[in-house]
mmCIF file of C-alpha atoms in Angstrom:
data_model
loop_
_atom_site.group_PDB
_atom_site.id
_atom_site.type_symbol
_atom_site.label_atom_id
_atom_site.label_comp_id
_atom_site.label_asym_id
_atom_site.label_seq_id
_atom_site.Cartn_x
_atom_site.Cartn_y
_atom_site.Cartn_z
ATOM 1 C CA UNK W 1 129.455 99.461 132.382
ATOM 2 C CA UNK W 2 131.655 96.827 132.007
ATOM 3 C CA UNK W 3 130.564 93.068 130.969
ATOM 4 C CA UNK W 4 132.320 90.374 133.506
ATOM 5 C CA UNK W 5 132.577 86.680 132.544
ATOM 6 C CA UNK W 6 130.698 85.983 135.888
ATOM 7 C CA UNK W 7 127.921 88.312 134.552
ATOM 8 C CA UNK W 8 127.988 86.801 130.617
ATOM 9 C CA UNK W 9 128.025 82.792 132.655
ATOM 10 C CA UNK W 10 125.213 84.172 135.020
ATOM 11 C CA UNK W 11 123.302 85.102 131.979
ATOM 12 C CA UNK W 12 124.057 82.359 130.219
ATOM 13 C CA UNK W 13 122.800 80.048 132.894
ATOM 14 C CA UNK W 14 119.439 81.778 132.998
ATOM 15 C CA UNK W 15 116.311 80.075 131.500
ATOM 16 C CA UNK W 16 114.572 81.326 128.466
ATOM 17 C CA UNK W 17 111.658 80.282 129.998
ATOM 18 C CA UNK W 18 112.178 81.355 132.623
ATOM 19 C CA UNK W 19 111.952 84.841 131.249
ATOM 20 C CA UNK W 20 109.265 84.372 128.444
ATOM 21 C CA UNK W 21 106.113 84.884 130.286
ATOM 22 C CA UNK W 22 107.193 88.601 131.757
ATOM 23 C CA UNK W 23 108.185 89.483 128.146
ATOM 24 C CA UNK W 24 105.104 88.463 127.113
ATOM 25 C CA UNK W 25 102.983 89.846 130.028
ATOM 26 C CA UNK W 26 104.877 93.283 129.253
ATOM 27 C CA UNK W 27 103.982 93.491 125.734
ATOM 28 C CA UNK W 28 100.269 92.687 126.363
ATOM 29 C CA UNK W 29 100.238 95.601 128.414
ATOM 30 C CA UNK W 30 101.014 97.244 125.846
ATOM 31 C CA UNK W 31 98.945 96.695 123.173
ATOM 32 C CA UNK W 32 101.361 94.233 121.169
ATOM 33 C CA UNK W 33 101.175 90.201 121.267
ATOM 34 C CA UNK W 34 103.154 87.281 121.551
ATOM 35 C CA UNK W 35 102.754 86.783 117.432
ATOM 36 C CA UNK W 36 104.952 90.036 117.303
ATOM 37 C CA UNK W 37 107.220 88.816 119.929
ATOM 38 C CA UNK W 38 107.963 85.789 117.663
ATOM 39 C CA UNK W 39 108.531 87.556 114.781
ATOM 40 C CA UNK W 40 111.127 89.653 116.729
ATOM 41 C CA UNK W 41 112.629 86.284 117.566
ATOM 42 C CA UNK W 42 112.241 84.169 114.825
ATOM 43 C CA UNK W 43 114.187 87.338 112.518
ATOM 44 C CA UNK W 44 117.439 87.227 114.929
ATOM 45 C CA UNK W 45 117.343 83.943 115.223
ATOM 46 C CA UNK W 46 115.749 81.914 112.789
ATOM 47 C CA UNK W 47 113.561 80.047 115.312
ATOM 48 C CA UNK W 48 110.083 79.051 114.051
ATOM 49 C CA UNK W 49 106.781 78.901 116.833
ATOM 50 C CA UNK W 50 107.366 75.331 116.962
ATOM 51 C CA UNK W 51 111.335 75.812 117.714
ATOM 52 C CA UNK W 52 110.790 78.751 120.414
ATOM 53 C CA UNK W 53 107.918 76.412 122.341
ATOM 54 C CA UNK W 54 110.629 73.438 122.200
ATOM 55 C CA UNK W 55 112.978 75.571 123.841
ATOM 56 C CA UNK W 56 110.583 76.296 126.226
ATOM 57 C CA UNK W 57 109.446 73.113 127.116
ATOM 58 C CA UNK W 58 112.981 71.851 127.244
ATOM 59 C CA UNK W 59 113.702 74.787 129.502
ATOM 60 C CA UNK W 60 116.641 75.742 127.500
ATOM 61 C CA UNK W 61 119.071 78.177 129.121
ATOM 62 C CA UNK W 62 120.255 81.139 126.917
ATOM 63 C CA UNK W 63 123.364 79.542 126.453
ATOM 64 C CA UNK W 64 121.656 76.793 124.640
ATOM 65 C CA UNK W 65 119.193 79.222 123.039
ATOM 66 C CA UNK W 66 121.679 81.340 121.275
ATOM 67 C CA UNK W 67 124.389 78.334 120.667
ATOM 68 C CA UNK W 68 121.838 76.667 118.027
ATOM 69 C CA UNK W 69 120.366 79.849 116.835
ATOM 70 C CA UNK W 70 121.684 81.151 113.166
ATOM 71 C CA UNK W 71 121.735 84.729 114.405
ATOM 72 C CA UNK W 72 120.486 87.190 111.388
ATOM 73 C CA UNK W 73 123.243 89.150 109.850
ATOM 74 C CA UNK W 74 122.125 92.389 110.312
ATOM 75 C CA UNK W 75 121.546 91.878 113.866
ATOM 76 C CA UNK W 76 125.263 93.895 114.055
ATOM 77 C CA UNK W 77 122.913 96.996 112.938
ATOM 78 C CA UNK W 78 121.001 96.649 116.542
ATOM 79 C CA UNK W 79 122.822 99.267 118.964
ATOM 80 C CA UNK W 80 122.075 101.567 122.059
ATOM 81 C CA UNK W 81 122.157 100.753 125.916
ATOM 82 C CA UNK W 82 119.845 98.199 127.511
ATOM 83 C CA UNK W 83 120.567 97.330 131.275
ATOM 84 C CA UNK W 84 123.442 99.652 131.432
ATOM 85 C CA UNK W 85 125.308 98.446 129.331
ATOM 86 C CA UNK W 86 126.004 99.621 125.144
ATOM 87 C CA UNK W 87 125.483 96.462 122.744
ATOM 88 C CA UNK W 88 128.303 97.740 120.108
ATOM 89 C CA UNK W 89 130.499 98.107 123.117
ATOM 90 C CA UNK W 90 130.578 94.773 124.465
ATOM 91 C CA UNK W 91 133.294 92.845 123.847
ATOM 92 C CA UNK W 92 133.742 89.861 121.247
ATOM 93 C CA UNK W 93 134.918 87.189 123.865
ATOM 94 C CA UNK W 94 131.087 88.092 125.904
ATOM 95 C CA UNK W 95 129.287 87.275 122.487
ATOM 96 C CA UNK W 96 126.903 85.372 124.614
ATOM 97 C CA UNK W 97 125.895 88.687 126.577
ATOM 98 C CA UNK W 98 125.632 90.703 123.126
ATOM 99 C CA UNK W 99 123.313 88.292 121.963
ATOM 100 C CA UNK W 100 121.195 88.513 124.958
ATOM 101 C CA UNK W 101 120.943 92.527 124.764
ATOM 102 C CA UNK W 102 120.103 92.172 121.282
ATOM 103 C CA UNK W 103 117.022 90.182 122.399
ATOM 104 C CA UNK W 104 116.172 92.647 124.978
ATOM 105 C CA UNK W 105 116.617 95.509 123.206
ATOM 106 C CA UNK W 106 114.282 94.394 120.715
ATOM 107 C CA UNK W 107 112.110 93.421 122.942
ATOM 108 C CA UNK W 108 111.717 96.763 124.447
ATOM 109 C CA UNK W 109 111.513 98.249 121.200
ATOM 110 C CA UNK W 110 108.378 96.503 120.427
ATOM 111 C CA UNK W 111 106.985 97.105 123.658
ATOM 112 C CA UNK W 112 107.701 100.891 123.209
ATOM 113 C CA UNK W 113 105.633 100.407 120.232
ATOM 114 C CA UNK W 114 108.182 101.219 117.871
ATOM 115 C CA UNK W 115 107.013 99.866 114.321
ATOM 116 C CA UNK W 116 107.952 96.272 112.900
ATOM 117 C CA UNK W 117 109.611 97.444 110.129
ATOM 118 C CA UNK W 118 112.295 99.702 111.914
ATOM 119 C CA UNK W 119 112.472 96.885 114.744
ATOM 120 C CA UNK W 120 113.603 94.262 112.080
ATOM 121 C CA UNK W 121 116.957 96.240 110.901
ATOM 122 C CA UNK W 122 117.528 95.954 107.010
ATOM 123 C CA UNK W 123 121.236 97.851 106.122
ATOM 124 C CA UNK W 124 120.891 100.660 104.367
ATOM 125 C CA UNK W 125 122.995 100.962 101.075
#
């Protein structure tokens, strides 16, 4: 599938939290917990507890969410198809949509129980 800029501004528009509680519900249900979830977060994106609540709170849209994230450099290492569509295959000029699938596909990886250590990506030399 192809990425549209309606689809990456439609995205973009879209609340984190407006999203956060069914990715946590999700991962409760199996067996894993919001500290996990965090970590997930907090090692693509540098965001601390206290940062991803403030984002919350300030109902911060993904476009905002990603904008003032520093985005871990080996989160080019994170690849397969979430929603369709392949992450390495989306274009540069929908960065904002990469970023997004990069999110969920971690996500999903942790709900699928796949172990920290292979979730958080470290290059292999």
């Amino acid at each position: 599938m192809k990425v549209t800029a309606e689809k990456n501004e439609k995205i973009g528009k879209m609340t984190f939290a407006s999203v956060y509680p069914h990715y946590i519900n999700r991962l409760e249900k199996n067996g894993r917990t919001k500290e996990e979830f965090h970590q997930v977060i907090e090692w693509l994106t540098g965001y601390d507890d206290k940062k991803i609540q403030e984002l919350i709170d300030e109902k911060a849209t993904f476009k905002t969410f990603f904008k003032n994230a520093k985005l871990n450099p080996n989160a080019h290492l994170i690849t397969g198809v979430v929603c369709g569509y392949r992450i390495e295959e989306i274009e540069d000029e929908f960065e904002l949509y990469r970023q997004c699938r990069y999110l969920d596909k971690l996500y999903d990886e942790l709900a699928k129980g796949r172990k920290m250590e292979k979730i958080l990506r470290v290059e292999k030399k």
